[in-house]
Coordinates of C-alpha atoms and ligand atoms in Angstrom, one line a residue:
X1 CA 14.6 -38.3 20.2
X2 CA 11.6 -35.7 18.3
X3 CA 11.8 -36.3 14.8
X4 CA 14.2 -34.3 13.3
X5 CA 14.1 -32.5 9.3
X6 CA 15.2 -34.0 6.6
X7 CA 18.3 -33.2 5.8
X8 CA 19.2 -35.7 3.7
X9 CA 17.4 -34.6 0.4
X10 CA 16.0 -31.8 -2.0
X11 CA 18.0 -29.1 -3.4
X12 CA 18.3 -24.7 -3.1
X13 CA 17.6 -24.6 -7.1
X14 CA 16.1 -27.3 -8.6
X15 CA 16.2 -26.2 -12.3
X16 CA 19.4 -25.6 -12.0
X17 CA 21.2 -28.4 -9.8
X18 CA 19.2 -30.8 -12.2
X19 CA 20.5 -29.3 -15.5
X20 CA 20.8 -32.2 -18.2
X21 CA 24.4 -32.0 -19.4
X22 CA 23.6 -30.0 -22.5
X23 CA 21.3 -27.8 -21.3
X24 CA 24.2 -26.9 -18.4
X25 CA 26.3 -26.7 -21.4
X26 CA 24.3 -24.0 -22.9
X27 CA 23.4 -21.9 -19.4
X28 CA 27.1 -21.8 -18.3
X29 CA 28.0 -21.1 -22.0
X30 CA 25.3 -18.2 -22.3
X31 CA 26.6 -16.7 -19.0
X32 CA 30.3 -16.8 -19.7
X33 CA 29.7 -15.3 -22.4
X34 CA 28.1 -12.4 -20.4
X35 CA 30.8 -11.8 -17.8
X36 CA 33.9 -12.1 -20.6
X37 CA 31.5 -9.1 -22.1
X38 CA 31.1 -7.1 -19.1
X39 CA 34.4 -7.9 -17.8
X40 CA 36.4 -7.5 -20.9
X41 CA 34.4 -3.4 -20.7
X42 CA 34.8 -3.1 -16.8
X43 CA 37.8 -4.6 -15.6
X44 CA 40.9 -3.5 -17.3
X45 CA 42.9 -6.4 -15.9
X46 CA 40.3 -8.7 -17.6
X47 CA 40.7 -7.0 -21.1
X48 CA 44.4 -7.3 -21.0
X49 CA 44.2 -10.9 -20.5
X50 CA 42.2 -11.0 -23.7
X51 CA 43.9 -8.3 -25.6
X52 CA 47.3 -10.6 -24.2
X53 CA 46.3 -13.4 -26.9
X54 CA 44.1 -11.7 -29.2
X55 CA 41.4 -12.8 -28.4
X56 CA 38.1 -11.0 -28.7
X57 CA 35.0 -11.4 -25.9
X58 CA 33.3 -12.4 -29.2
X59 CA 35.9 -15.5 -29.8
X60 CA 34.9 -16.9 -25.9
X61 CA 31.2 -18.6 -26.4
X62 CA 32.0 -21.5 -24.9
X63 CA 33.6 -23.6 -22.2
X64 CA 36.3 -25.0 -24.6
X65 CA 37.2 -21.7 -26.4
X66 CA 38.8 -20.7 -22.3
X67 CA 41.4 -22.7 -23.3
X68 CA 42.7 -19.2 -25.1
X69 CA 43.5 -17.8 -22.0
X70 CA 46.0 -18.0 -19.7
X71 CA 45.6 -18.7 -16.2
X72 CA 46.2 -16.3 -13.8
X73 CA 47.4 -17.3 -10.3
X74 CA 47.6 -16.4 -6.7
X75 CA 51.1 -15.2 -6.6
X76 CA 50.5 -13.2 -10.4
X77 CA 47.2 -11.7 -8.5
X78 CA 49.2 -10.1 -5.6
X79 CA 51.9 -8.5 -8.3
X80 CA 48.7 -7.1 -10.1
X81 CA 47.6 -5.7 -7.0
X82 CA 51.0 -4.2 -6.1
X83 CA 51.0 -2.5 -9.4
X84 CA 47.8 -1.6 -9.8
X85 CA 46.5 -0.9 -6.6
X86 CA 44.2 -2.1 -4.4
X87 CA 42.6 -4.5 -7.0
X88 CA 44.9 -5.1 -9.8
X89 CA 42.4 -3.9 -12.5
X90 CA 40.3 -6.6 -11.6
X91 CA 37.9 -4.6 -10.0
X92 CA 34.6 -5.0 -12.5
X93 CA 31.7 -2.4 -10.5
X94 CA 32.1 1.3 -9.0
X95 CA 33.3 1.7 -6.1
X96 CA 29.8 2.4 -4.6
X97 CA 28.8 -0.9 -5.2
X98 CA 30.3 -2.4 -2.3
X99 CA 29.8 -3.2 0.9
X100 CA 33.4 -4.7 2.2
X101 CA 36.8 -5.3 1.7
X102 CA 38.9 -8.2 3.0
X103 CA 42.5 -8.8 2.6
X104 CA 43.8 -12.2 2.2
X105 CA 47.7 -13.5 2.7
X106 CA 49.3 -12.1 -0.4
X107 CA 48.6 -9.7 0.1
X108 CA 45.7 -9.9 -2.4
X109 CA 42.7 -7.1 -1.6
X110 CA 39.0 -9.5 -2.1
X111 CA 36.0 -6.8 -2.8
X112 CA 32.6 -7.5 -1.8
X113 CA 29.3 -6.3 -3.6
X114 CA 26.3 -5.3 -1.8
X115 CA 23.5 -7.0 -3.4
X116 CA 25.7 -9.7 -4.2
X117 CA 23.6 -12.6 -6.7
X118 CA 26.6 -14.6 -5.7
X119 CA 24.4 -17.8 -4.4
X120 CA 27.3 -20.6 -4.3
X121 CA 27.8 -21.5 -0.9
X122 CA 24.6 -21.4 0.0
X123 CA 23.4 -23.8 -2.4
X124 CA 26.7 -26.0 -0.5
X125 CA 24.9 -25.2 3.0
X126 CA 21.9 -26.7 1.5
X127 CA 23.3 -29.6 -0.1
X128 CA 25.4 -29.9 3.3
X129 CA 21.6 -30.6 5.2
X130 CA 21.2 -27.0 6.7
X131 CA 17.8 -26.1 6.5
X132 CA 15.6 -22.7 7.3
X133 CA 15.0 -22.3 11.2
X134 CA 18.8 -23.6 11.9
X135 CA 21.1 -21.4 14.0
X136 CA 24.3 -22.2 12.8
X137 CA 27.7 -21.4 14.4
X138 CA 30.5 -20.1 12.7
X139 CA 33.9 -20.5 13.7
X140 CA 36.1 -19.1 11.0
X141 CA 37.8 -15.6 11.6
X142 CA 35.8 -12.5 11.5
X143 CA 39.4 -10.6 11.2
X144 CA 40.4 -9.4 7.7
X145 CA 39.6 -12.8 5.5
X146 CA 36.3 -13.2 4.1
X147 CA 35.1 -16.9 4.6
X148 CA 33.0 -16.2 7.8
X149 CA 31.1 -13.2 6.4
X150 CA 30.5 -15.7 2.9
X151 CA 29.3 -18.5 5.0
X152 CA 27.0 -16.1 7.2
X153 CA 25.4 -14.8 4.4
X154 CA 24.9 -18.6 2.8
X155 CA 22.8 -19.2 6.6
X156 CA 20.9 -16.1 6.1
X157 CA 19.9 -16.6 2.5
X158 CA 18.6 -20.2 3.5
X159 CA 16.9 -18.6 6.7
X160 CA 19.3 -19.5 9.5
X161 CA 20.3 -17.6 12.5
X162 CA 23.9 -17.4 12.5
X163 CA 26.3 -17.2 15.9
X164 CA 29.5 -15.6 15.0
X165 CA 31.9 -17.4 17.2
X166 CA 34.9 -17.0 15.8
X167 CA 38.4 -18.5 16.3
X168 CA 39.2 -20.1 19.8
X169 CA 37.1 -19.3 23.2
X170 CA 36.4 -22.9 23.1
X171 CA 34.8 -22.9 26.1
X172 CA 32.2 -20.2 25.5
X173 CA 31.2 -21.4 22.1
X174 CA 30.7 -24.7 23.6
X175 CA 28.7 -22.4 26.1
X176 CA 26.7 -20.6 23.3
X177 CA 26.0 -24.1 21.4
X178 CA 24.3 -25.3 24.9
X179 CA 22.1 -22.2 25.8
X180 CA 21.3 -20.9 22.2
X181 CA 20.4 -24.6 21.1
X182 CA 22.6 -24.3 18.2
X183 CA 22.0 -27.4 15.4
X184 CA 24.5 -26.6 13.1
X185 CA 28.7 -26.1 13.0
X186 CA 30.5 -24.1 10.5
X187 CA 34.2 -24.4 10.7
X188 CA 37.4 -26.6 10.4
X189 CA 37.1 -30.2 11.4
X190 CA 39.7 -30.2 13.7
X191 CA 37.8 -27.2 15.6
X192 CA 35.0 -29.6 15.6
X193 CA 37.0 -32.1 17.6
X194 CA 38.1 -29.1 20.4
X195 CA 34.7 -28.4 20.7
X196 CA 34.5 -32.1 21.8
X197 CA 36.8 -32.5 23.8
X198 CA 35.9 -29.3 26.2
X199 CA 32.2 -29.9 26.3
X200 CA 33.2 -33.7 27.4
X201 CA 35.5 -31.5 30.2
X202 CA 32.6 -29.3 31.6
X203 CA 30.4 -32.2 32.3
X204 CA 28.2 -32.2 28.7
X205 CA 26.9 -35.1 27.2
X206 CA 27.6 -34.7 23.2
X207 CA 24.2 -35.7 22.5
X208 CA 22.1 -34.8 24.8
X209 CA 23.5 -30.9 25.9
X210 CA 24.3 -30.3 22.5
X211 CA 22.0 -29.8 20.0
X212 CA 24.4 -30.1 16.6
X213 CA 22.3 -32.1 13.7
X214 CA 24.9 -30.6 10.6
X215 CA 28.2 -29.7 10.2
X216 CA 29.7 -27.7 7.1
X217 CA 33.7 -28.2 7.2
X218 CA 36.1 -26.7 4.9
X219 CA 39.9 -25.5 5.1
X220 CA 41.6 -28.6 5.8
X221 CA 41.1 -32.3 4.8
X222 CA 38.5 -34.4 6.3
X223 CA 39.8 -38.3 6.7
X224 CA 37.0 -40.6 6.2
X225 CA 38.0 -42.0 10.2
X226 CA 37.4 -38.1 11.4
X227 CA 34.1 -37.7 10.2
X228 CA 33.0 -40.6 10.6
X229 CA 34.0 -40.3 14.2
X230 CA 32.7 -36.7 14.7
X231 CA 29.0 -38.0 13.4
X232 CA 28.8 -40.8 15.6
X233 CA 29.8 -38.4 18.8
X234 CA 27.3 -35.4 17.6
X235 CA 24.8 -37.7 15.5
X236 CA 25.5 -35.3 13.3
X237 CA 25.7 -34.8 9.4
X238 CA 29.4 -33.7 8.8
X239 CA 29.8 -32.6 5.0
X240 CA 32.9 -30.3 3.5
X241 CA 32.7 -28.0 0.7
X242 CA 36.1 -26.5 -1.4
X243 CA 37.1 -22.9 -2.7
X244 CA 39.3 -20.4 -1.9
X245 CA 39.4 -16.9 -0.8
X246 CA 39.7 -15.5 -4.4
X247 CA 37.3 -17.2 -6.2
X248 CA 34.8 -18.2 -3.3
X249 CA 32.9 -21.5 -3.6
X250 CA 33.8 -23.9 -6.3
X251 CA 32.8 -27.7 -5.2
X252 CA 30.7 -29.4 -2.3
X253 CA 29.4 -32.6 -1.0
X254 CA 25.9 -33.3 -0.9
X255 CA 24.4 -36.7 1.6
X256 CA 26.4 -38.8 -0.6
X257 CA 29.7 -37.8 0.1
X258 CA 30.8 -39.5 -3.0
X259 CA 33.1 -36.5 -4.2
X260 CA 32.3 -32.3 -4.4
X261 CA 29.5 -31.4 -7.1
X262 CA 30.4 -28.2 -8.8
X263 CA 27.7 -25.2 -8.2
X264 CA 26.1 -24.3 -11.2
X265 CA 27.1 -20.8 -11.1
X266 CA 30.5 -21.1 -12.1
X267 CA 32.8 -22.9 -14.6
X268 CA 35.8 -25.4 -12.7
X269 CA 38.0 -26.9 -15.5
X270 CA 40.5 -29.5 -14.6
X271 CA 43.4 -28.3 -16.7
X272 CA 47.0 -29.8 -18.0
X273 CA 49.6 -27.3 -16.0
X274 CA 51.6 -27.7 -18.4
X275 CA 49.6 -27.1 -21.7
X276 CA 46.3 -25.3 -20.3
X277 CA 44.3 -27.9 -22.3
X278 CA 41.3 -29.1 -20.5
X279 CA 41.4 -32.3 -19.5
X280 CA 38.5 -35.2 -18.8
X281 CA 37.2 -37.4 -16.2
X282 CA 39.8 -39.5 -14.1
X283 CA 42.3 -37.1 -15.6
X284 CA 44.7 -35.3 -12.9
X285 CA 45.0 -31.6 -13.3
X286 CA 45.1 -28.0 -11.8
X287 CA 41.3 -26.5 -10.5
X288 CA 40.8 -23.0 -12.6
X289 CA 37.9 -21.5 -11.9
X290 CA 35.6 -19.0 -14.0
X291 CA 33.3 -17.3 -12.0
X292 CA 30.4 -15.1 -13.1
X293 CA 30.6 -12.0 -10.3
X294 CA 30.3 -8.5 -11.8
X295 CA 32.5 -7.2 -9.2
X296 CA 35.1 -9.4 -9.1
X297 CA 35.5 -11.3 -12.2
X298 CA 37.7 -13.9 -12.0
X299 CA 38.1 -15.6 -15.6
X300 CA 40.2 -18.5 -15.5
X301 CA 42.0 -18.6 -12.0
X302 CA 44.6 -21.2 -10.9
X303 CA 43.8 -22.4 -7.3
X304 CA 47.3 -24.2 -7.5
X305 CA 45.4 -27.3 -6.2
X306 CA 45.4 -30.8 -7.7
X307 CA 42.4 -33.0 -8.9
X308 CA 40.7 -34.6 -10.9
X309 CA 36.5 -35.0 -11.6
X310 CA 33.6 -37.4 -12.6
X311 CA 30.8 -37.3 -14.6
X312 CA 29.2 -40.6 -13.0
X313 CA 25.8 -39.9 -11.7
X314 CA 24.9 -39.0 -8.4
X315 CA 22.3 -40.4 -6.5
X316 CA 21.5 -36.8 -4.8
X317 CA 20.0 -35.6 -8.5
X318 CA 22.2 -33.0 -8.9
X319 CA 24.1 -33.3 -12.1
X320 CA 26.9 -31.3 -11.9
X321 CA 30.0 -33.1 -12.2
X322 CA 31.8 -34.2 -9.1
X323 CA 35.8 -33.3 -7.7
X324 CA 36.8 -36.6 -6.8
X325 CA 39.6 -35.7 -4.2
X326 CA 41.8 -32.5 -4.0
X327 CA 45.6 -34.1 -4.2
X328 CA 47.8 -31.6 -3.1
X329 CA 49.2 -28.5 -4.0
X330 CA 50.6 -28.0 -7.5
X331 CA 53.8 -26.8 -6.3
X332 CA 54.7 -29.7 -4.4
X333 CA 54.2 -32.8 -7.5
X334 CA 56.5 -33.4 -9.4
X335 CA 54.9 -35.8 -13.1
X336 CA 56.4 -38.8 -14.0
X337 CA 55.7 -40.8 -16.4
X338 CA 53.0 -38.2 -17.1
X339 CA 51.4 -38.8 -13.9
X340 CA 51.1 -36.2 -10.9
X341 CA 53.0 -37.5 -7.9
X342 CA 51.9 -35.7 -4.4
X343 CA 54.3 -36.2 -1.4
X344 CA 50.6 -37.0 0.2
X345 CA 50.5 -40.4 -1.9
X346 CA 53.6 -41.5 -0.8
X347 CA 53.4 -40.9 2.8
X348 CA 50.0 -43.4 1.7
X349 CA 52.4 -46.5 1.0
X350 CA 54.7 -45.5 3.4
X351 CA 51.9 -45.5 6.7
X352 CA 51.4 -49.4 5.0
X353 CA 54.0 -50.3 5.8
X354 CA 55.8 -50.3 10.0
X355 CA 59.1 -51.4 8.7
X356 CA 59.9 -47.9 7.4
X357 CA 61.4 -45.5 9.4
X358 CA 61.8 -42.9 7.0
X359 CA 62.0 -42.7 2.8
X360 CA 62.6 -40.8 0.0
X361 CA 61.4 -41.1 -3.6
X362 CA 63.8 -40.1 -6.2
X363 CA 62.4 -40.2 -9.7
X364 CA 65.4 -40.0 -12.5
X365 CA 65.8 -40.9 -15.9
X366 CA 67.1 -43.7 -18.1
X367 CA 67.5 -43.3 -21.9
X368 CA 64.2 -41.1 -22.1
X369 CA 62.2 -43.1 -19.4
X370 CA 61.2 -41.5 -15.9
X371 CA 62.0 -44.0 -13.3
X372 CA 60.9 -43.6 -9.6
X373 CA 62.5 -44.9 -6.8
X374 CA 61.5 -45.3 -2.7
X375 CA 64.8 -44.8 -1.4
X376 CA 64.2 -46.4 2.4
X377 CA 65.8 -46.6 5.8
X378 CA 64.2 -49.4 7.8
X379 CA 63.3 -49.2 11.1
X380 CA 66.0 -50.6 14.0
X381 CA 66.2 -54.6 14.2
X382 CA 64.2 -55.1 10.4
X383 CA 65.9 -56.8 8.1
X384 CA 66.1 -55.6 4.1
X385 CA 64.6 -58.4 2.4
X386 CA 63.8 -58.8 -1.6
X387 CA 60.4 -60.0 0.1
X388 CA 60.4 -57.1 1.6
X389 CA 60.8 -54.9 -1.0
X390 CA 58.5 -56.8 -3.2
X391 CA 55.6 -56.4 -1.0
X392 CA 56.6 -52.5 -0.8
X393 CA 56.7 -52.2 -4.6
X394 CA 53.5 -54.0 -5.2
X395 CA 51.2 -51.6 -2.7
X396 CA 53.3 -48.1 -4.8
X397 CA 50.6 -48.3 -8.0
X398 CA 47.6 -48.3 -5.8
X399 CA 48.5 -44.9 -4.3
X400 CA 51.2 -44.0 -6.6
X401 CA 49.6 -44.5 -10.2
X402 CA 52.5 -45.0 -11.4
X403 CA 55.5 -48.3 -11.1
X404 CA 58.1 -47.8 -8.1
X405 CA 61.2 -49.6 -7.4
X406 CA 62.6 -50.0 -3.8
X407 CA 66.0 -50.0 -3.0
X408 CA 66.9 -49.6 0.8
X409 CA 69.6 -47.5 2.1
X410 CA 71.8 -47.2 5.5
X411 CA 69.7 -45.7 8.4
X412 CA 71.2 -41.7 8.4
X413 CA 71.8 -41.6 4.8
X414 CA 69.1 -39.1 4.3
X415 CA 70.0 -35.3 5.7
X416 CA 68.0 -34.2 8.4
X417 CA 66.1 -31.5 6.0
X418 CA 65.6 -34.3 2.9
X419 CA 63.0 -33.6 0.3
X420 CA 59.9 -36.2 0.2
X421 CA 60.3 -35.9 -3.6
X422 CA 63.9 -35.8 -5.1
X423 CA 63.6 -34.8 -9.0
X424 CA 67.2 -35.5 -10.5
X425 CA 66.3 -35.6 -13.8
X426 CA 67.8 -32.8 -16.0
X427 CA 66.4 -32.2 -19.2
X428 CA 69.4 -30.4 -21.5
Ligands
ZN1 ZN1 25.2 -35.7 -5.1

């Protein structure tokens, strides 16, 4: 094998992916002060939100003083849109300032600028191993959504060639990878595995006929068994970055895949749902997002999603904090004993354990304390025992963070369209 480029090390920005803590403090403060300026003068949706709780762009200097806000979210963006059309006020440069529009499932209307300084998934190309003189291929949709323009414009920025294959046609991107010498993949994992699978069918050897060295994944999770499993096919570099069509890049991996370092372009607070307080490392809580874009200036979105960061260093050098793991979707957890519980973790202790044929956890309440219980049905032929149910209760805290009891109940009992998570507590 010729010796390949490192792709394992170095950074897009130095300066700024090595920001000590304070001075990060004091460059994200200085520019969200900007953009709550010029957004708070441009963007009429923007200045409501301040004028909504009295605040003054003067009263926002730093990270903590967001907390004044409220959050907006995905379903409150497409109302504003619907009222205010196409761009709900958010809208922050004239309309000659851009250069495309894409609409995302809402439907919410995403505007584009032209000389956009918007750098942030290119510096999670870099830190994914791409590198100038690759030809990367990208297989996201080129119809209506914006990601595959976003992460062709990341390639170009770093000096890549990008192939815009698009969803499906399996066999001719497979085709286009061979011919074109492509080395790097842009797309879902699971797309990765298709492209597998049919170049195994027409006779290619992974390795040898294909050229891939990095892969940049996003949209769906990435189990530590899949990637691992799509390197060793490829001997590739498979790393996955986080964002959403709104707000654009907010978290990637770098070599060590030890959790998603936030760009240093925006501002990603891990916030109490309940309270909009910020909360602190280890801490569960919804992703907002601040992002500095003129033309679209998103302060304070809710992504809906669930995580939680650390501030641990990272042997890359970059020193932004880290996104540990997204959890879910906030809509689906239900807190108990002021812990976030994700369907996600329980199907974790469930897949422990064969004996269990299907479950339910119901969380209720006894004289002011949450209890949760796994309601199971065993599998044919097993036998309920306390041993049983011990073994079940003890594995519940490592996915669970919280205490479970088991109780197991007659195969059928559950309906065929159960809830994962049954809340019966009522709280008047
Ligand atoms: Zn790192």
């Amino acid at each position: 094998m010729t010796a390949r480029i490192d792709r394992t090390s170095g950074y897009y920005n130095q300066t700024l992916e090595t920001l000590s803590p304070e001075d990060r403090a004091t460059y994200q403060n200085a520019e969200l002060q900007k953009i709550v300026q010029y957004a708070y003068k441009n963007a009429p949706a923007i200045r409501k939100k301040l004028d909504s709780t009295n605040t003054k762009p003067d009263d926002i200097k730093c990270v903590k003083d967001l907390e004044r806000l409220p959050i907006t979210h995905k379903h409150e963006l497409a109302q504003l849109q619907q009222q205010d059309p196409p761009f709900g006020g958010f809208l922050g440069v004239p309309w000659n300032r851009l250069k495309r529009i894409c609409m995302s499932p809402g439907p919410i209307y995403e505007p584009e600028e032209i000389h956009s300084q918007n750098d942030r998934w290119t510096q999670a190309f870099f830190s994914a191993g791409f590198r100038k003189g690759d030809i990367g291929q990208i297989t996201f949709s080129y119809h209506l959504v914006p990601p595959a323009f976003w992460f062709e414009d990341a390639l170009h920025r770093l000096g890549c060639i990008a192939t815009p294959g698009g969803v499906g046609n399996t066999e001719l991107q497979v085709r286009m990878m061979h011919d074109l010498k492509v080395t790097g993949y842009v797309g879902t994992p699971s797309f990765l595995v298709n492209i597998s699978k049919k170049a195994r069918e027409v006779g290619y050897d992974l390795q040898k006929d294909l050229y891939l060295e990095v892969g940049f994944v996003a949209g769906e999770m990435l189990p530590d068994s899949l990637r691992n499993e799509l390197e060793a096919s490829f001997g590739m570099i498979v790393r996955q970055g986080y964002g959403t069509a709104d707000v654009g890049c907010l978290a990637f991996e770098c070599y060590h895949k030890n959790g998603m370092h936030f760009p240093y372009n925006c501002i990603v607070e891990i916030v109490d749902p309940e309270t909009g307080r910020q909360l602190g490392p280890g801490e569960t809580g919804e992703v907002v997002a601040t992002i500095f874009d003129q033309v679209y200036p998103m302060i304070r979105f809710g992504t809906g999603d669930l995580s939680y960061f650390t501030d641990e260093p990272c042997p890359c050098g970059r020193t932004a904090n880290r996104l540990v793991k997204i959890l879910g979707r906030l809509d689906q957890v239900t807190k108990v004993k002021g812990m976030f519980i994700h369907p996600d973790n329980a199907d974790e202790v469930a897949a422990r354990f064969p004996e269990i044929s299907r479950y339910q956890v119901v969380v209720t309440r006894e004289a002011h304390v949450d209890q949760m219980t796994f309601a199971i049905e065993l599998k044919e032929g097993v036998e309920a025992t306390e041993a049983l149910a011990k073994r079940i209760e003890s594995a519940i805290p490592n996915s669970m963070r919280v205490r479970g009891k088991v109780t197991f109940i007659e195969r059928g009992t559950l309906p065929e369209d159960y809830k994962k998570i049954d809340d019966r507590r009522r709280w008047n």
